[in-house]
PDB file of C-alpha atoms in Angstrom:
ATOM      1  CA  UNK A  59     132.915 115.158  17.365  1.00 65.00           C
ATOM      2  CA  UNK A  60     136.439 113.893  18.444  1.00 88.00           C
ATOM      3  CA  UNK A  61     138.914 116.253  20.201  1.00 94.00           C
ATOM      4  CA  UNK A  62     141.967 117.821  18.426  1.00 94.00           C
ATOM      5  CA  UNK A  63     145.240 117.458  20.586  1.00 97.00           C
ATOM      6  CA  UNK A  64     147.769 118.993  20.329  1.00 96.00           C
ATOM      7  CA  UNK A  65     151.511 117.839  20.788  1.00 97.00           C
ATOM      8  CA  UNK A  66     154.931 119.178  20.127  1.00 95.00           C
ATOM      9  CA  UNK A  67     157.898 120.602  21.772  1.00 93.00           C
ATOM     10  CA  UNK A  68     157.525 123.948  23.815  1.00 90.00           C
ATOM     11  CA  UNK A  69     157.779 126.844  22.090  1.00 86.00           C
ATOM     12  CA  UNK A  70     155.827 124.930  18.952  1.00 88.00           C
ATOM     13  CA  UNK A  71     152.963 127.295  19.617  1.00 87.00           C
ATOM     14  CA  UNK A  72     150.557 124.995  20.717  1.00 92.00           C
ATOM     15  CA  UNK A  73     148.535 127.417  22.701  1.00 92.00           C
ATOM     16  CA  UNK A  74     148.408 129.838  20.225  1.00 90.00           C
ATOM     17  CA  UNK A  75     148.070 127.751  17.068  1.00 90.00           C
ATOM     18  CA  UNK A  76     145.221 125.710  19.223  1.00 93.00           C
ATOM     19  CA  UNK A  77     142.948 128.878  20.192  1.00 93.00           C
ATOM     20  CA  UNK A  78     143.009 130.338  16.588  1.00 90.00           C
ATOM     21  CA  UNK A  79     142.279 126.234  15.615  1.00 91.00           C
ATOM     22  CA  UNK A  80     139.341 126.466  18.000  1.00 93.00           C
ATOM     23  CA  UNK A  81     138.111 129.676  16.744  1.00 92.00           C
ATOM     24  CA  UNK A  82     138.078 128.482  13.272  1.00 89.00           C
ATOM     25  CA  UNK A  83     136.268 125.475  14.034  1.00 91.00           C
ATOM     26  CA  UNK A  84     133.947 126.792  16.717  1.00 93.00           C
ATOM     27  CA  UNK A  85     135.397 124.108  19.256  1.00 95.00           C
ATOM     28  CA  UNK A  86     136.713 124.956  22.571  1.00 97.00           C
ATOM     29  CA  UNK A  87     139.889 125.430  23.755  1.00 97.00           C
ATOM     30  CA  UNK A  88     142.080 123.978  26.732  1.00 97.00           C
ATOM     31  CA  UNK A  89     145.684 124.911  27.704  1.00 97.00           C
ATOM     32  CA  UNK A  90     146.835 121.983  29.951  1.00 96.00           C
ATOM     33  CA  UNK A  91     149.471 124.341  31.437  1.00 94.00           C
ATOM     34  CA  UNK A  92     146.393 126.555  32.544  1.00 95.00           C
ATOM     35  CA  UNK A  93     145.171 123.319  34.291  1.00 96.00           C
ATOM     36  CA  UNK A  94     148.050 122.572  35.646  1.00 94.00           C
ATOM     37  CA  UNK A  95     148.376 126.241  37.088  1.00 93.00           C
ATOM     38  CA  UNK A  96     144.721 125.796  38.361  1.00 94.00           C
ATOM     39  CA  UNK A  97     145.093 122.657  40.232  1.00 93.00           C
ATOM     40  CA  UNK A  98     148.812 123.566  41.516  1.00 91.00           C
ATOM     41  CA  UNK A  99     148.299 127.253  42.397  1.00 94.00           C
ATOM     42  CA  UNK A 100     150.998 128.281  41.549  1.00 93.00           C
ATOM     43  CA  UNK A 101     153.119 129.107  38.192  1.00 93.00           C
ATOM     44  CA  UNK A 102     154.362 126.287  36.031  1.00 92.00           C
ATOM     45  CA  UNK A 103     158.428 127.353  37.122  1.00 90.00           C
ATOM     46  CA  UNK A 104     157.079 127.712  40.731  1.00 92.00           C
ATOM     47  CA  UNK A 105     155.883 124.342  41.360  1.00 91.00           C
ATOM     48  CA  UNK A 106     159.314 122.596  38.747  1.00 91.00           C
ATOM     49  CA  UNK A 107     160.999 124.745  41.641  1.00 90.00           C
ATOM     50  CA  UNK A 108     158.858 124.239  44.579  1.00 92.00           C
ATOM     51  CA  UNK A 109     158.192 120.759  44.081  1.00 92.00           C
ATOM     52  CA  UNK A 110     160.239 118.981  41.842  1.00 91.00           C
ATOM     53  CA  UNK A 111     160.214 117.724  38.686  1.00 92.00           C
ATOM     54  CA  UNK A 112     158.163 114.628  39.640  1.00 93.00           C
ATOM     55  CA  UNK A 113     155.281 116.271  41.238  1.00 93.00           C
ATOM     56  CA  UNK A 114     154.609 118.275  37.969  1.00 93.00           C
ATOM     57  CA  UNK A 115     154.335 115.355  35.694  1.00 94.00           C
ATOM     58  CA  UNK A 116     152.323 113.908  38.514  1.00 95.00           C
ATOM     59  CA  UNK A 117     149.872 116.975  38.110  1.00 95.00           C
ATOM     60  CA  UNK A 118     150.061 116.918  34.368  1.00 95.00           C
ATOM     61  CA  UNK A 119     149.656 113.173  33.895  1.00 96.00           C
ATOM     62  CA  UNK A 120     146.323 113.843  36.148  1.00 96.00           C
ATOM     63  CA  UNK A 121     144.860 116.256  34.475  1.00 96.00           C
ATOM     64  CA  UNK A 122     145.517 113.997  31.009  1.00 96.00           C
ATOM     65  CA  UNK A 123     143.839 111.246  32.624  1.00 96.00           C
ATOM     66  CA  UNK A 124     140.864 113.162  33.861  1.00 95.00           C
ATOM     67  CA  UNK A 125     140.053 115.176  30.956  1.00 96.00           C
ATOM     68  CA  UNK A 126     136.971 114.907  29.317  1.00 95.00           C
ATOM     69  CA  UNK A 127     135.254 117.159  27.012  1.00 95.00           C
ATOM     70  CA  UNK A 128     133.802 116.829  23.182  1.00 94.00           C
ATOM     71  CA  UNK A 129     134.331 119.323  20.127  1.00 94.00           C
ATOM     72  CA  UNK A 130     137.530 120.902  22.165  1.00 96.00           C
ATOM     73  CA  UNK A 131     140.967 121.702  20.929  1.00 96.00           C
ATOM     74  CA  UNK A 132     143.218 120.613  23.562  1.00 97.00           C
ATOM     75  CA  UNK A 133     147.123 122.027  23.989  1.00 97.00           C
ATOM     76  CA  UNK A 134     149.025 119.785  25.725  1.00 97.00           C
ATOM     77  CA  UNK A 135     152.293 120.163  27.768  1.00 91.00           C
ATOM     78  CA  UNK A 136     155.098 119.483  26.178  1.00 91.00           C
ATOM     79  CA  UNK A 137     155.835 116.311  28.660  1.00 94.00           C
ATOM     80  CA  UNK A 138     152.348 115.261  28.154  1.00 96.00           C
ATOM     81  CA  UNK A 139     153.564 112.561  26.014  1.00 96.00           C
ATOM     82  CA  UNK A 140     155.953 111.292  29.156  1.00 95.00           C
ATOM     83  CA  UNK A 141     152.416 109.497  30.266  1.00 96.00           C
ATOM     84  CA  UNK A 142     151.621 106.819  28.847  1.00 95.00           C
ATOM     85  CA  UNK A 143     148.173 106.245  30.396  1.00 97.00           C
ATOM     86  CA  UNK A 144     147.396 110.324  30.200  1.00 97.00           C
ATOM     87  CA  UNK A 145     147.941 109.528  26.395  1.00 97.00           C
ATOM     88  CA  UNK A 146     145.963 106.468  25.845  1.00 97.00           C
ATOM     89  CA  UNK A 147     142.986 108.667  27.687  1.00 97.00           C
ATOM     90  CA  UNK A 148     142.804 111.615  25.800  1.00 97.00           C
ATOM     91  CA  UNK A 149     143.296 109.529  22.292  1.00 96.00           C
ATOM     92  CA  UNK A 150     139.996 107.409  23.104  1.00 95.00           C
ATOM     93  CA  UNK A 151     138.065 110.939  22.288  1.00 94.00           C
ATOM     94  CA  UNK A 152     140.514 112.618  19.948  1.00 94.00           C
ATOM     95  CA  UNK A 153     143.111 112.518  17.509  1.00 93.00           C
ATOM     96  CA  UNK A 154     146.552 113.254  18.319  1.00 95.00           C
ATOM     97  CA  UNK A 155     148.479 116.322  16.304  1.00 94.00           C
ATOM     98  CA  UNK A 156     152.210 116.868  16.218  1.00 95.00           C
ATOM     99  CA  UNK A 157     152.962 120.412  15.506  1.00 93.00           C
ATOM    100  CA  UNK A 158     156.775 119.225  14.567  1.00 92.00           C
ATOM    101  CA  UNK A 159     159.245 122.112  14.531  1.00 89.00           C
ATOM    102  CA  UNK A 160     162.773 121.967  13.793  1.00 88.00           C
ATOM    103  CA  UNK A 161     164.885 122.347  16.952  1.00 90.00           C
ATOM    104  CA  UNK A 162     166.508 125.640  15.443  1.00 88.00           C
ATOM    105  CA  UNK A 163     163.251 127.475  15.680  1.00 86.00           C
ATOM    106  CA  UNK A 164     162.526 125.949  19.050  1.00 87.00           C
ATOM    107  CA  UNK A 165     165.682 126.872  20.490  1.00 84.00           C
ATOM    108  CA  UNK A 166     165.583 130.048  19.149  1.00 84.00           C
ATOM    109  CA  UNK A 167     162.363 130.983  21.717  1.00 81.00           C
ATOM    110  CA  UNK A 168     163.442 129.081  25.221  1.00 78.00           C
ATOM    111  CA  UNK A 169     165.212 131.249  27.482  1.00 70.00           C
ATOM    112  CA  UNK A 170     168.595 130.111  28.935  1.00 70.00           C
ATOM    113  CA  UNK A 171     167.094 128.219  32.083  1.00 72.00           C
ATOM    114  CA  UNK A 172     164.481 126.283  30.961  1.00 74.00           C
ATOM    115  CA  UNK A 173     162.838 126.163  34.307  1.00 72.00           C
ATOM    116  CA  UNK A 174     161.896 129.977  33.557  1.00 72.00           C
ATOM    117  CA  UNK A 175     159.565 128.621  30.966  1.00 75.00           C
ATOM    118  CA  UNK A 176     158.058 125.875  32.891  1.00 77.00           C
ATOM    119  CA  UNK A 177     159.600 123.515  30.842  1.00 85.00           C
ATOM    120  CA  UNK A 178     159.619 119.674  32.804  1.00 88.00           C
ATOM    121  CA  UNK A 179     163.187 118.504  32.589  1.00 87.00           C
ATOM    122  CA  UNK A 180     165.437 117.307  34.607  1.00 87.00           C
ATOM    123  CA  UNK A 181     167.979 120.319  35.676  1.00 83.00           C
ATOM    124  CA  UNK A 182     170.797 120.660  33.559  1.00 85.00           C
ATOM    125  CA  UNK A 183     168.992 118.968  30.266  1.00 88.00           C
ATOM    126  CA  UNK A 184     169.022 120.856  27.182  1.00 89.00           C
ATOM    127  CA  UNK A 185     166.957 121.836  24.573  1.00 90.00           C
ATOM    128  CA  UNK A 186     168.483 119.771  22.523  1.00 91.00           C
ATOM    129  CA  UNK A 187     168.285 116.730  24.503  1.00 93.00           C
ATOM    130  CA  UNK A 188     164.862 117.387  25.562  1.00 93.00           C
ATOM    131  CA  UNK A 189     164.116 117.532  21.908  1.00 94.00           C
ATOM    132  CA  UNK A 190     165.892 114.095  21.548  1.00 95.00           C
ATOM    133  CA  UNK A 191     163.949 112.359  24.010  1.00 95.00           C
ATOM    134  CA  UNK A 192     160.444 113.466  23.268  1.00 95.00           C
ATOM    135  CA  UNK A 193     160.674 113.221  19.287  1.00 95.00           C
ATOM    136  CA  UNK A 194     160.058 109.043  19.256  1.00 97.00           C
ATOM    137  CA  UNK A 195     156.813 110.137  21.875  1.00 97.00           C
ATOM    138  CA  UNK A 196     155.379 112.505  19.748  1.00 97.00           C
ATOM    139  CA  UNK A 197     155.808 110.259  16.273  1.00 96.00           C
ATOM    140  CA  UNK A 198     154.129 107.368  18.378  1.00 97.00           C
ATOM    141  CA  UNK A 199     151.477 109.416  19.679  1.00 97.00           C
ATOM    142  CA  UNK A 200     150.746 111.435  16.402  1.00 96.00           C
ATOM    143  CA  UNK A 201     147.811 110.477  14.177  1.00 93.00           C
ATOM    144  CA  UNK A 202     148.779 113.752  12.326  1.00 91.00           C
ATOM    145  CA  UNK A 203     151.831 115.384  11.747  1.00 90.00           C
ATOM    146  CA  UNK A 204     152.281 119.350  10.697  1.00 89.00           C
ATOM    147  CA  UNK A 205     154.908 121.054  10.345  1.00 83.00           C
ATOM    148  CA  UNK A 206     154.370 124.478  12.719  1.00 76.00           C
ATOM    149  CA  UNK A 207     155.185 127.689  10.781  1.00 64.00           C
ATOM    150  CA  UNK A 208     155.410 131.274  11.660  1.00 67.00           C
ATOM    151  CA  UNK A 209     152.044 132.631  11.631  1.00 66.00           C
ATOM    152  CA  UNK A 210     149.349 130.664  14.173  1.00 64.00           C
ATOM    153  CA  UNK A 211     146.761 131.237  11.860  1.00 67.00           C
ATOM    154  CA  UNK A 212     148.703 129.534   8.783  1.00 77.00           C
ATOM    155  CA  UNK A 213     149.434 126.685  11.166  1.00 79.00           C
ATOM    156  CA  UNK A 214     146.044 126.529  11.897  1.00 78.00           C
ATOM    157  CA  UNK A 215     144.351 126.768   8.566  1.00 78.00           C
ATOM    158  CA  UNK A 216     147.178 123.645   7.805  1.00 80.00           C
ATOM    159  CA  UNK A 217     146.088 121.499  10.525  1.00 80.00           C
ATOM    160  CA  UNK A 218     142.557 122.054   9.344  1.00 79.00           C
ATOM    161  CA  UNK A 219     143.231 121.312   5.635  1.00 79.00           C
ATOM    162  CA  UNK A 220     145.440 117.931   6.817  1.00 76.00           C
ATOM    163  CA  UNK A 221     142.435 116.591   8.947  1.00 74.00           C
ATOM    164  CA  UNK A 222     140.070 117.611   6.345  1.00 73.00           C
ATOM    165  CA  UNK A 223     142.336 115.862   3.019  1.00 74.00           C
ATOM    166  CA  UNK A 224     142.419 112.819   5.390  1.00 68.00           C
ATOM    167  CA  UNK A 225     138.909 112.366   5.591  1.00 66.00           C
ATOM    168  CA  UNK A 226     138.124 113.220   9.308  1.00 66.00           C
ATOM    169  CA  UNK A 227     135.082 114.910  10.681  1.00 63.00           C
ATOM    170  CA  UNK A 228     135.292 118.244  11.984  1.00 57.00           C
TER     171      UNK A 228
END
C-alpha cells in the first residue's frame, strides 16, 4: 500500500490529524519534525537558532530523501515542500495530501516569533508571507486537497472518505 503524506502550513495539524489517520487505518505514523529532532539532537527552534536556517532544511530535505517505509502516514514539515528532490522521493511511494487551512486559523495558533515554533523561515518573515510562498508548493505537490477543520478526528475521517470517493487503495 502507498504512503499518505501529509502537507500544509504549520499549525494545520498535521501531526495530530496524521496519528488519528494512522490509527484509523492501521498504518504507521511518522512526524518528520521528530526525525529531524532525532538526527539534529536538539529541538526544532534550537538548531533554526543554533544553526541557521539552511542547515535545517538541509536536515529536513535528508530525511525526505531517505525515507522509506510502506502502509505509513507520514507528517511532513511545513518546508518540506521547499525540496524539490525530498518531494519527488516520498511521492514515488505515496500520495501527497494538502491539509489547506485558511491563514486566519493558522495565524491564530503561531506564537509571535515563529522561531519558538520551529517554524523554517527566514527571520523577520511572517505568517502571512510564509503562507504566500508555500501555497503554489503545496497545490503542486498535492494529489489531494482537504480542507483541515477543528476536530483531528473529523479531518481524519475526511481525508479517508476523499481517498476512498477517488478510488484509491487503502
Amino acid at each position: 500500500m502507498k504512503n499518505i503524506i501529509l502537507i500544509g502550513m504549520p499549525g494545520t495539524g498535521k501531526s495530530v490529524v496524521g496519528r488519528a489517520l494512522a490509527e484509523r487505518l492501521r498504518y504507521t505514523f511518522v512526524d518528520v519534525d521528530d526525525l529531524i529532532v532525532e538526527a539534529a539532537g536538539k529541538s526544532l527552534p534550537e538548531l533554526l537558532r543554533a544553526e541557521g536556517l539552511e542547515a535545517f532544511l538541509a536536515v529536513e530535505g535528508r530525511i525526505g530523501l531517505t525515507l522509506d517505509c510502506e502502509d505509513t502516514v507520514i507528517a511532513t514539515g511545513g518546508s518540506m515542500v521547499l525540496s524539490d528532490e525530498a518531494m519527488a522521493h516520498l511521492k514515488e511511494n505515496g500520495i501527497a495530501v494538502w491539509l489547506e487551512t485558511p491563514l486566519s486559523q493558522i495565524a491564530e495558533r503561531m506564537p509571535e516569533d515563529l522561531t519558538d515554533r520551529g517554524i523554517a523561515a527566514p527571520a523577520g518573515m511572517t505568517i502571512r508571507e510564509i503562507y504566500r510562498q508555500r501555497t503554489p508548493l503545496y497545490a503542486r505537490y498535492a494529489d489531494l486537497i482537504v480542507a483541515s477543520r477543528e476536530g483531528e478526528d473529523d479531518t481524519a475521517r475526511q481525508v479517508e472518505e476523499v481517498m476512498r470517493t477517488v478510488g484509491m487503495r487503502l
